[in-house]
CSV table of C-alpha atoms in Angstrom, one decimal:
chain,number,residue,atom,x,y,z
A,2,MET,CA,-21.6,-19.6,77.5
A,3,ALA,CA,-22.4,-23.3,77.9
A,4,SER,CA,-21.3,-25.6,74.9
A,5,PHE,CA,-23.5,-28.3,73.2
A,6,GLN,CA,-23.1,-31.0,71.4
A,7,ILE,CA,-25.7,-32.8,69.0
A,8,ARG,CA,-25.9,-36.4,68.5
A,9,LYS,CA,-28.5,-39.2,67.6
A,10,TYR,CA,-31.7,-40.3,69.8
A,11,GLN,CA,-31.7,-42.8,72.3
A,12,ASP,CA,-34.5,-44.3,73.7
A,13,GLU,CA,-33.8,-42.6,77.3
A,14,ASP,CA,-34.2,-39.2,75.6
A,15,SER,CA,-38.0,-39.7,75.0
A,16,GLU,CA,-39.3,-37.7,77.7
A,17,ALA,CA,-37.1,-35.0,77.5
A,18,VAL,CA,-37.9,-35.1,73.7
A,19,ARG,CA,-41.7,-34.8,74.4
A,20,ASP,CA,-40.9,-32.2,76.8
A,21,THR,CA,-39.1,-29.9,74.6
A,22,PHE,CA,-41.8,-30.3,71.9
A,23,THR,CA,-44.5,-29.7,74.0
A,24,MET,CA,-43.2,-26.4,75.4
A,25,GLY,CA,-42.1,-25.0,72.4
A,26,MET,CA,-45.4,-25.3,70.7
A,27,SER,CA,-46.9,-24.1,73.7
A,28,GLU,CA,-45.0,-20.9,73.5
A,29,HIS,CA,-46.9,-20.0,70.2
A,30,VAL,CA,-50.3,-19.7,72.0
A,31,PRO,CA,-49.9,-16.1,72.7
A,32,SER,CA,-48.5,-15.1,69.3
A,33,SER,CA,-51.6,-16.9,67.5
A,34,PHE,CA,-54.0,-15.4,69.9
A,35,MET,CA,-52.8,-12.0,68.6
A,36,HIS,CA,-52.6,-13.0,64.8
A,37,MET,CA,-56.3,-14.1,65.3
A,38,LEU,CA,-57.1,-10.8,66.9
A,39,LYS,CA,-55.7,-8.9,64.0
A,40,GLN,CA,-58.0,-10.6,61.3
A,41,PRO,CA,-60.9,-8.2,60.1
A,42,PRO,CA,-63.3,-10.9,60.6
A,43,THR,CA,-62.5,-11.1,64.2
A,44,GLN,CA,-62.4,-7.3,64.8
A,45,MET,CA,-65.9,-7.1,62.7
A,46,VAL,CA,-67.5,-9.4,65.0
A,47,LEU,CA,-66.0,-7.7,68.1
A,48,MET,CA,-67.2,-4.5,67.1
A,49,CYS,CA,-70.7,-5.6,66.0
A,50,LEU,CA,-71.0,-7.5,69.1
A,51,PHE,CA,-70.2,-4.5,71.5
A,52,CYS,CA,-72.1,-1.8,69.2
A,53,ALA,CA,-75.4,-4.3,69.3
A,54,LEU,CA,-75.2,-4.9,73.2
A,55,ILE,CA,-74.1,-1.1,73.8
A,56,THR,CA,-77.4,0.0,71.8
A,57,SER,CA,-79.8,-2.6,73.2
A,58,SER,CA,-78.4,-2.4,76.8
A,59,LYS,CA,-77.4,1.5,77.1
A,60,SER,CA,-74.8,0.2,79.3
A,61,PHE,CA,-71.0,-0.2,78.9
A,62,LEU,CA,-70.6,-2.9,81.8
A,63,LEU,CA,-72.6,-5.7,79.7
A,64,PRO,CA,-70.7,-5.1,76.2
A,65,ILE,CA,-67.4,-5.3,77.6
A,66,LEU,CA,-68.2,-8.4,79.8
A,67,ALA,CA,-69.9,-10.2,76.5
A,68,VAL,CA,-66.7,-9.1,74.5
A,69,THR,CA,-64.4,-10.3,77.3
A,70,LEU,CA,-66.2,-13.6,77.4
A,71,VAL,CA,-66.0,-13.7,73.6
A,72,LEU,CA,-62.3,-13.0,73.6
A,73,ALA,CA,-61.3,-15.7,76.3
A,74,GLY,CA,-63.8,-18.4,74.2
A,75,ALA,CA,-61.2,-17.3,71.2
A,76,ARG,CA,-57.9,-18.0,73.6
A,77,GLN,CA,-59.1,-21.3,74.4
A,78,LEU,CA,-60.1,-22.0,70.8
A,79,VAL,CA,-56.3,-21.5,70.4
A,80,VAL,CA,-55.3,-23.4,73.1
A,81,TYR,CA,-57.5,-26.4,72.0
A,82,MET,CA,-56.1,-26.1,68.3
A,83,PHE,CA,-52.4,-26.3,69.9
A,84,ASN,CA,-53.0,-29.0,72.1
A,85,LYS,CA,-54.6,-31.1,69.5
A,86,TYR,CA,-51.4,-30.4,67.2
A,87,ILE,CA,-49.0,-31.7,70.0
A,88,ASP,CA,-51.2,-34.7,70.9
A,89,THR,CA,-51.5,-35.7,67.0
A,90,SER,CA,-47.8,-35.4,66.9
A,91,LEU,CA,-46.9,-37.2,69.9
A,92,SER,CA,-49.3,-40.2,68.6
A,93,LYS,CA,-48.1,-40.0,65.3
A,94,ASP,CA,-44.3,-40.4,65.9
A,95,LEU,CA,-42.8,-38.7,68.9
A,96,ASN,CA,-44.1,-41.4,71.2
A,97,ASN,CA,-42.1,-43.9,69.1
A,98,ILE,CA,-39.2,-42.2,67.5
A,99,SER,CA,-36.8,-45.3,67.1
A,100,GLU,CA,-39.8,-46.9,64.6
A,101,THR,CA,-40.8,-43.7,62.7
A,102,TYR,CA,-37.0,-42.3,62.2
A,103,LEU,CA,-34.3,-44.7,63.3
A,104,LYS,CA,-35.2,-47.6,61.6
A,105,GLN,CA,-36.2,-45.8,58.5
A,106,LYS,CA,-34.4,-45.4,55.4
A,107,ASP,CA,-32.9,-41.8,54.9
A,108,SER,CA,-34.7,-40.8,58.3
A,109,CYS,CA,-32.9,-39.7,61.6
A,110,PHE,CA,-33.6,-37.9,64.6
A,111,TRP,CA,-30.9,-35.6,66.6
A,112,VAL,CA,-31.1,-34.1,70.0
A,113,ALA,CA,-28.9,-31.4,71.3
A,114,GLU,CA,-27.4,-31.4,74.8
A,115,VAL,CA,-26.0,-29.2,77.2
A,116,ASP,CA,-24.4,-30.5,80.5
A,117,GLY,CA,-26.1,-33.9,79.7
A,118,VAL,CA,-29.8,-32.4,79.5
A,119,VAL,CA,-31.6,-32.3,76.1
A,120,VAL,CA,-32.4,-28.7,75.0
A,121,GLY,CA,-33.3,-29.4,71.3
A,122,THR,CA,-34.3,-31.5,68.8
A,123,VAL,CA,-34.8,-31.9,64.9
A,124,ALA,CA,-35.6,-34.9,62.5
A,125,CYS,CA,-35.9,-35.6,58.8
A,126,LEU,CA,-37.4,-38.2,56.7
A,127,PRO,CA,-38.3,-38.8,53.1
A,128,ALA,CA,-41.0,-35.8,51.7
A,129,GLU,CA,-44.1,-37.3,51.0
A,130,ASN,CA,-45.1,-35.2,47.8
A,131,ALA,CA,-41.5,-34.7,46.6
A,132,PRO,CA,-39.3,-38.4,46.2
A,133,ALA,CA,-36.1,-36.0,45.4
A,134,CYS,CA,-36.2,-34.3,49.2
A,135,LEU,CA,-36.0,-34.9,52.6
A,136,GLU,CA,-38.4,-33.0,54.9
A,137,LEU,CA,-37.0,-31.1,58.3
A,138,LYS,CA,-39.4,-31.7,61.1
A,139,ARG,CA,-39.7,-31.6,64.8
A,140,MET,CA,-37.0,-28.6,65.0
A,141,SER,CA,-37.1,-27.0,68.6
A,142,VAL,CA,-34.9,-25.4,71.1
A,143,ARG,CA,-35.8,-24.8,74.8
A,144,ARG,CA,-36.2,-21.1,75.3
A,145,SER,CA,-33.7,-20.9,77.8
A,146,HIS,CA,-30.8,-22.2,75.6
A,147,ARG,CA,-31.7,-20.1,72.7
A,148,ARG,CA,-29.2,-17.6,70.9
A,149,MET,CA,-26.4,-20.0,71.1
A,150,GLY,CA,-26.3,-21.3,67.6
A,151,ILE,CA,-28.5,-24.5,68.7
A,152,ALA,CA,-30.9,-24.1,65.9
A,153,LYS,CA,-28.6,-23.4,63.3
A,154,ALA,CA,-26.3,-26.6,64.0
A,155,LEU,CA,-29.5,-28.7,64.2
A,156,CYS,CA,-30.6,-27.6,60.4
A,157,ARG,CA,-26.9,-27.8,59.2
A,158,ILE,CA,-26.8,-31.2,60.6
A,159,VAL,CA,-30.2,-32.2,58.5
A,160,ALA,CA,-28.6,-30.4,55.3
A,161,GLU,CA,-25.6,-32.6,55.8
A,162,PHE,CA,-27.4,-35.8,56.1
A,163,THR,CA,-29.9,-34.8,53.6
A,164,ARG,CA,-26.7,-34.0,50.8
A,165,GLU,CA,-24.6,-37.3,51.7
A,166,ARG,CA,-27.7,-39.3,50.8
A,167,GLY,CA,-28.0,-37.5,47.4
A,168,PHE,CA,-31.1,-35.8,47.8
A,169,ALA,CA,-31.5,-32.6,46.0
A,170,ALA,CA,-33.3,-30.8,48.8
A,171,VAL,CA,-34.4,-30.5,52.4
A,172,LEU,CA,-38.2,-29.1,52.6
A,173,LEU,CA,-39.6,-28.0,56.0
A,174,VAL,CA,-43.2,-26.4,56.9
A,175,THR,CA,-43.7,-23.5,59.3
A,176,SER,CA,-46.2,-21.3,60.5
A,177,VAL,CA,-47.1,-17.4,59.9
A,178,VAL,CA,-46.8,-16.9,63.8
A,179,GLN,CA,-43.2,-18.8,63.9
A,180,THR,CA,-41.3,-15.5,63.1
A,181,ASP,CA,-38.1,-16.4,64.5
A,182,ALA,CA,-38.1,-19.8,63.0
A,183,ARG,CA,-38.9,-18.1,59.6
A,184,LYS,CA,-36.0,-15.8,60.0
A,185,LEU,CA,-33.6,-18.5,61.0
A,186,TYR,CA,-34.6,-20.6,58.0
A,187,GLU,CA,-34.1,-17.5,55.6
A,188,ASP,CA,-30.7,-16.5,57.0
A,189,MET,CA,-29.7,-20.2,56.0
A,190,GLY,CA,-30.8,-20.1,53.0
A,191,TYR,CA,-34.3,-21.6,52.7
A,192,LYS,CA,-36.4,-19.9,50.2
A,193,LYS,CA,-40.5,-19.8,50.7
A,194,ILE,CA,-42.3,-22.0,47.8
A,195,ARG,CA,-45.8,-21.8,48.8
A,196,GLU,CA,-48.6,-20.8,51.4
A,197,PHE,CA,-51.6,-22.7,52.7
A,198,VAL,CA,-54.1,-22.5,55.3
A,199,VAL,CA,-54.7,-25.6,57.8
A,200,PRO,CA,-57.9,-27.4,56.6
A,201,GLU,CA,-59.2,-27.6,60.2
A,202,LEU,CA,-62.3,-24.9,60.8
A,203,PRO,CA,-60.5,-23.4,63.8
A,204,ALA,CA,-57.3,-22.8,61.6
A,205,LYS,CA,-59.5,-21.5,59.0
A,206,ILE,CA,-61.4,-19.2,61.6
A,207,MET,CA,-57.9,-18.0,62.4
A,208,ASN,CA,-56.5,-17.6,59.0
A,209,PHE,CA,-53.6,-19.8,60.3
A,210,THR,CA,-51.3,-19.8,57.2
A,211,LEU,CA,-48.4,-22.3,56.8
A,212,MET,CA,-45.4,-21.8,54.7
A,213,GLU,CA,-43.2,-24.3,52.9
A,214,TYR,CA,-39.7,-23.6,52.5
A,215,ARG,CA,-36.9,-25.4,50.5
A,216,LEU,CA,-33.3,-25.3,50.6
A,217,ASP,CA,-31.6,-26.4,47.2
A,218,LEU,CA,-28.3,-28.2,48.4
A,219,GLN,CA,-26.9,-27.8,44.9
A,220,ARG,CA,-27.4,-23.8,45.4
A,221,GLU,CA,-25.9,-24.0,49.0
A,222,GLY,CA,-23.1,-25.8,48.1
A,223,LYS,CA,-22.1,-23.5,45.5
A,224,SER,CA,-22.4,-20.6,48.0
A,225,GLU,CA,-20.1,-22.4,50.7
């Protein structure tokens, strides 16, 4: 198994970082679509549509075609939501990482590298609504290099950075569909402190829940 190293971001990493983040986010489209289909309002709409059309047309073909078109539209809604999030993230900070992270106090951005290729990213900065905490952001590992311990190593470097600067805890936000990420965070000692729904309409329709986690560094220190 190839070894990896973690280092601070350099400007020449910009394209690889954007690609890693974009691919990582796009991977969640199928699971988000399935999450949407499992919601009772979605199932009710599909069933009502199917029953109404089969009653009026007395044919299976039209209802099946209509439901298929609705499902295709629903998937495009999911794709739109993720593309919008990716574009917002790129314009907000990933298109200018040095200014957003490296030149700001108590902020940093790291990449994981295998054989000279960037395969993972993570960042942290002061949490907006919790002055005593730093927030872990932009965690992503390429699918081809998972199960190597890269994600855990990236989490640890954020915790070490946070502790060295005297902050009490690390916060992060992840989504209901990122089950592997949530398991990783929980295995590393993060505790879920709240859940909330994204305010945008597509997210409300999908019941796309976000979850905030906290890693208390004092507790972590006692357990080490």
